[in-house]
JSON list of C-alpha atoms in Angstrom, two decimals:
[
{"chain": "A", "resi": 67, "resn": "UNK", "atom": "CA", "xyz": [51.40, -2.87, -131.78]},
{"chain": "A", "resi": 68, "resn": "UNK", "atom": "CA", "xyz": [49.61, 0.13, -130.33]},
{"chain": "A", "resi": 69, "resn": "UNK", "atom": "CA", "xyz": [49.74, 2.93, -131.95]},
{"chain": "A", "resi": 70, "resn": "UNK", "atom": "CA", "xyz": [52.69, 5.32, -130.20]},
{"chain": "A", "resi": 71, "resn": "UNK", "atom": "CA", "xyz": [52.59, 8.82, -130.24]},
{"chain": "A", "resi": 72, "resn": "UNK", "atom": "CA", "xyz": [55.25, 11.07, -129.65]},
{"chain": "A", "resi": 73, "resn": "UNK", "atom": "CA", "xyz": [55.78, 15.16, -129.65]},
{"chain": "A", "resi": 74, "resn": "UNK", "atom": "CA", "xyz": [59.27, 16.00, -131.44]},
{"chain": "A", "resi": 75, "resn": "UNK", "atom": "CA", "xyz": [60.81, 19.49, -131.53]},
{"chain": "A", "resi": 76, "resn": "UNK", "atom": "CA", "xyz": [62.43, 19.27, -135.15]},
{"chain": "A", "resi": 77, "resn": "UNK", "atom": "CA", "xyz": [65.41, 21.54, -136.23]},
{"chain": "A", "resi": 78, "resn": "UNK", "atom": "CA", "xyz": [66.71, 21.76, -132.87]},
{"chain": "A", "resi": 79, "resn": "UNK", "atom": "CA", "xyz": [68.54, 19.50, -130.41]},
{"chain": "A", "resi": 80, "resn": "UNK", "atom": "CA", "xyz": [67.32, 22.13, -127.31]},
{"chain": "A", "resi": 81, "resn": "UNK", "atom": "CA", "xyz": [64.04, 21.20, -125.25]},
{"chain": "A", "resi": 82, "resn": "UNK", "atom": "CA", "xyz": [60.88, 23.64, -126.34]},
{"chain": "A", "resi": 83, "resn": "UNK", "atom": "CA", "xyz": [62.40, 25.16, -129.27]},
{"chain": "A", "resi": 84, "resn": "UNK", "atom": "CA", "xyz": [62.61, 24.17, -132.87]},
{"chain": "A", "resi": 85, "resn": "UNK", "atom": "CA", "xyz": [58.78, 23.02, -134.62]},
{"chain": "A", "resi": 86, "resn": "UNK", "atom": "CA", "xyz": [57.20, 20.89, -133.23]},
{"chain": "A", "resi": 87, "resn": "UNK", "atom": "CA", "xyz": [55.27, 17.88, -134.83]},
{"chain": "A", "resi": 88, "resn": "UNK", "atom": "CA", "xyz": [53.34, 15.00, -133.66]},
{"chain": "A", "resi": 89, "resn": "UNK", "atom": "CA", "xyz": [54.44, 11.33, -134.72]},
{"chain": "A", "resi": 90, "resn": "UNK", "atom": "CA", "xyz": [52.15, 8.66, -134.43]},
{"chain": "A", "resi": 91, "resn": "UNK", "atom": "CA", "xyz": [53.53, 5.25, -135.03]},
{"chain": "A", "resi": 92, "resn": "UNK", "atom": "CA", "xyz": [50.84, 2.78, -136.42]},
{"chain": "A", "resi": 93, "resn": "UNK", "atom": "CA", "xyz": [50.23, -0.88, -137.02]},
{"chain": "A", "resi": 94, "resn": "UNK", "atom": "CA", "xyz": [48.11, -0.47, -140.31]},
{"chain": "A", "resi": 95, "resn": "UNK", "atom": "CA", "xyz": [46.56, 2.13, -141.90]},
{"chain": "A", "resi": 96, "resn": "UNK", "atom": "CA", "xyz": [44.48, 4.32, -140.09]},
{"chain": "A", "resi": 97, "resn": "UNK", "atom": "CA", "xyz": [41.00, 5.27, -139.86]},
{"chain": "A", "resi": 98, "resn": "UNK", "atom": "CA", "xyz": [40.77, 9.12, -141.59]},
{"chain": "A", "resi": 99, "resn": "UNK", "atom": "CA", "xyz": [38.36, 10.28, -138.69]},
{"chain": "A", "resi": 100, "resn": "UNK", "atom": "CA", "xyz": [40.57, 8.72, -135.74]},
{"chain": "A", "resi": 101, "resn": "UNK", "atom": "CA", "xyz": [43.69, 10.23, -137.30]},
{"chain": "A", "resi": 102, "resn": "UNK", "atom": "CA", "xyz": [42.28, 13.75, -137.66]},
{"chain": "A", "resi": 103, "resn": "UNK", "atom": "CA", "xyz": [40.96, 13.36, -133.83]},
{"chain": "A", "resi": 104, "resn": "UNK", "atom": "CA", "xyz": [44.34, 12.82, -132.48]},
{"chain": "A", "resi": 105, "resn": "UNK", "atom": "CA", "xyz": [45.62, 15.75, -134.48]},
{"chain": "A", "resi": 106, "resn": "UNK", "atom": "CA", "xyz": [43.19, 17.97, -132.67]},
{"chain": "A", "resi": 107, "resn": "UNK", "atom": "CA", "xyz": [43.61, 16.14, -129.51]},
{"chain": "A", "resi": 108, "resn": "UNK", "atom": "CA", "xyz": [47.51, 16.69, -130.13]},
{"chain": "A", "resi": 109, "resn": "UNK", "atom": "CA", "xyz": [46.86, 20.51, -131.05]},
{"chain": "A", "resi": 110, "resn": "UNK", "atom": "CA", "xyz": [50.34, 21.10, -132.89]},
{"chain": "A", "resi": 111, "resn": "UNK", "atom": "CA", "xyz": [50.72, 22.67, -136.56]},
{"chain": "A", "resi": 112, "resn": "UNK", "atom": "CA", "xyz": [51.12, 18.97, -138.17]},
{"chain": "A", "resi": 113, "resn": "UNK", "atom": "CA", "xyz": [51.04, 15.37, -136.63]},
{"chain": "A", "resi": 114, "resn": "UNK", "atom": "CA", "xyz": [52.24, 12.43, -138.87]},
{"chain": "A", "resi": 115, "resn": "UNK", "atom": "CA", "xyz": [51.23, 9.35, -139.24]},
{"chain": "A", "resi": 116, "resn": "UNK", "atom": "CA", "xyz": [53.02, 6.26, -140.25]},
{"chain": "A", "resi": 117, "resn": "UNK", "atom": "CA", "xyz": [52.87, 2.65, -140.47]},
{"chain": "A", "resi": 118, "resn": "UNK", "atom": "CA", "xyz": [54.94, 0.43, -138.93]},
{"chain": "A", "resi": 119, "resn": "UNK", "atom": "CA", "xyz": [57.81, -0.09, -140.76]},
{"chain": "A", "resi": 120, "resn": "UNK", "atom": "CA", "xyz": [58.16, -3.46, -141.18]},
{"chain": "A", "resi": 121, "resn": "UNK", "atom": "CA", "xyz": [57.81, -5.20, -144.37]},
{"chain": "A", "resi": 122, "resn": "UNK", "atom": "CA", "xyz": [57.35, -2.04, -146.09]},
{"chain": "A", "resi": 123, "resn": "UNK", "atom": "CA", "xyz": [59.20, 0.19, -148.36]},
{"chain": "A", "resi": 124, "resn": "UNK", "atom": "CA", "xyz": [58.38, 3.09, -148.75]},
{"chain": "A", "resi": 125, "resn": "UNK", "atom": "CA", "xyz": [56.41, 3.43, -145.27]},
{"chain": "A", "resi": 126, "resn": "UNK", "atom": "CA", "xyz": [52.94, 5.52, -145.78]},
{"chain": "A", "resi": 127, "resn": "UNK", "atom": "CA", "xyz": [53.16, 8.76, -144.33]},
{"chain": "A", "resi": 128, "resn": "UNK", "atom": "CA", "xyz": [49.74, 11.25, -144.03]},
{"chain": "A", "resi": 129, "resn": "UNK", "atom": "CA", "xyz": [49.78, 14.98, -142.25]},
{"chain": "A", "resi": 130, "resn": "UNK", "atom": "CA", "xyz": [46.88, 16.24, -140.08]},
{"chain": "A", "resi": 131, "resn": "UNK", "atom": "CA", "xyz": [46.93, 19.70, -138.89]},
{"chain": "A", "resi": 132, "resn": "UNK", "atom": "CA", "xyz": [44.00, 20.27, -135.87]},
{"chain": "A", "resi": 133, "resn": "UNK", "atom": "CA", "xyz": [41.60, 20.87, -138.93]},
{"chain": "A", "resi": 134, "resn": "UNK", "atom": "CA", "xyz": [42.17, 18.87, -142.13]},
{"chain": "A", "resi": 135, "resn": "UNK", "atom": "CA", "xyz": [44.70, 16.73, -143.82]},
{"chain": "A", "resi": 136, "resn": "UNK", "atom": "CA", "xyz": [47.38, 17.92, -145.83]},
{"chain": "A", "resi": 137, "resn": "UNK", "atom": "CA", "xyz": [49.37, 16.70, -148.89]},
{"chain": "A", "resi": 138, "resn": "UNK", "atom": "CA", "xyz": [53.14, 16.85, -147.21]},
{"chain": "A", "resi": 139, "resn": "UNK", "atom": "CA", "xyz": [55.17, 18.38, -144.29]},
{"chain": "A", "resi": 140, "resn": "UNK", "atom": "CA", "xyz": [58.94, 18.74, -143.99]},
{"chain": "A", "resi": 141, "resn": "UNK", "atom": "CA", "xyz": [59.53, 18.98, -140.57]},
{"chain": "A", "resi": 142, "resn": "UNK", "atom": "CA", "xyz": [56.72, 16.04, -139.61]},
{"chain": "A", "resi": 143, "resn": "UNK", "atom": "CA", "xyz": [58.36, 13.74, -142.02]},
{"chain": "A", "resi": 144, "resn": "UNK", "atom": "CA", "xyz": [62.09, 15.18, -140.24]},
{"chain": "A", "resi": 145, "resn": "UNK", "atom": "CA", "xyz": [60.46, 14.04, -137.05]},
{"chain": "A", "resi": 146, "resn": "UNK", "atom": "CA", "xyz": [58.95, 10.98, -138.24]},
{"chain": "A", "resi": 147, "resn": "UNK", "atom": "CA", "xyz": [62.58, 9.97, -139.51]},
{"chain": "A", "resi": 148, "resn": "UNK", "atom": "CA", "xyz": [64.04, 10.89, -135.85]},
{"chain": "A", "resi": 149, "resn": "UNK", "atom": "CA", "xyz": [61.71, 8.72, -133.98]},
{"chain": "A", "resi": 150, "resn": "UNK", "atom": "CA", "xyz": [62.07, 5.75, -136.49]},
{"chain": "A", "resi": 151, "resn": "UNK", "atom": "CA", "xyz": [65.97, 6.19, -136.10]},
{"chain": "A", "resi": 152, "resn": "UNK", "atom": "CA", "xyz": [65.89, 6.35, -132.20]},
{"chain": "A", "resi": 153, "resn": "UNK", "atom": "CA", "xyz": [63.22, 3.84, -131.21]},
{"chain": "A", "resi": 154, "resn": "UNK", "atom": "CA", "xyz": [65.28, 1.26, -133.54]},
{"chain": "A", "resi": 155, "resn": "UNK", "atom": "CA", "xyz": [62.07, 0.67, -135.53]},
{"chain": "A", "resi": 156, "resn": "UNK", "atom": "CA", "xyz": [64.01, 0.68, -139.09]},
{"chain": "A", "resi": 157, "resn": "UNK", "atom": "CA", "xyz": [67.50, -0.87, -140.14]},
{"chain": "A", "resi": 158, "resn": "UNK", "atom": "CA", "xyz": [69.73, 0.93, -142.75]},
{"chain": "A", "resi": 159, "resn": "UNK", "atom": "CA", "xyz": [70.49, 4.64, -142.78]},
{"chain": "A", "resi": 160, "resn": "UNK", "atom": "CA", "xyz": [67.81, 5.90, -145.37]},
{"chain": "A", "resi": 161, "resn": "UNK", "atom": "CA", "xyz": [64.40, 5.95, -144.61]},
{"chain": "A", "resi": 162, "resn": "UNK", "atom": "CA", "xyz": [61.76, 6.02, -147.79]},
{"chain": "A", "resi": 163, "resn": "UNK", "atom": "CA", "xyz": [57.92, 7.65, -147.03]},
{"chain": "A", "resi": 164, "resn": "UNK", "atom": "CA", "xyz": [55.22, 7.93, -149.74]},
{"chain": "A", "resi": 165, "resn": "UNK", "atom": "CA", "xyz": [53.30, 10.95, -149.09]},
{"chain": "A", "resi": 166, "resn": "UNK", "atom": "CA", "xyz": [50.17, 12.34, -151.10]},
{"chain": "A", "resi": 167, "resn": "UNK", "atom": "CA", "xyz": [52.79, 14.69, -153.13]},
{"chain": "A", "resi": 168, "resn": "UNK", "atom": "CA", "xyz": [54.82, 11.85, -153.45]},
{"chain": "A", "resi": 169, "resn": "UNK", "atom": "CA", "xyz": [58.09, 10.17, -152.56]},
{"chain": "A", "resi": 170, "resn": "UNK", "atom": "CA", "xyz": [60.74, 11.34, -149.67]},
{"chain": "A", "resi": 171, "resn": "UNK", "atom": "CA", "xyz": [63.79, 10.07, -148.52]},
{"chain": "A", "resi": 172, "resn": "UNK", "atom": "CA", "xyz": [65.78, 10.68, -145.20]}
]
């Protein structure tokens, strides 16, 4: 699986509203320098990076602004869950993430 990158408007069902976040689904742990470059290219407040969910629980998630890594981002977590559910990349009705600041469930 190649990395897949999405832009999601969190907190809305209306295009070009809400709070945009980048979401990058990775097949394995990403290189931090590469993730920082992708976040700078996306130029959104945050871009979330998550491993492909198969056989991982909780999923490792990291967040980058265009300038640096941050320990937690709520709207990027919700955006990531939206993509995982929408694309059929997870089973069940709850996704567990592990971020630098701790565990999150969506």
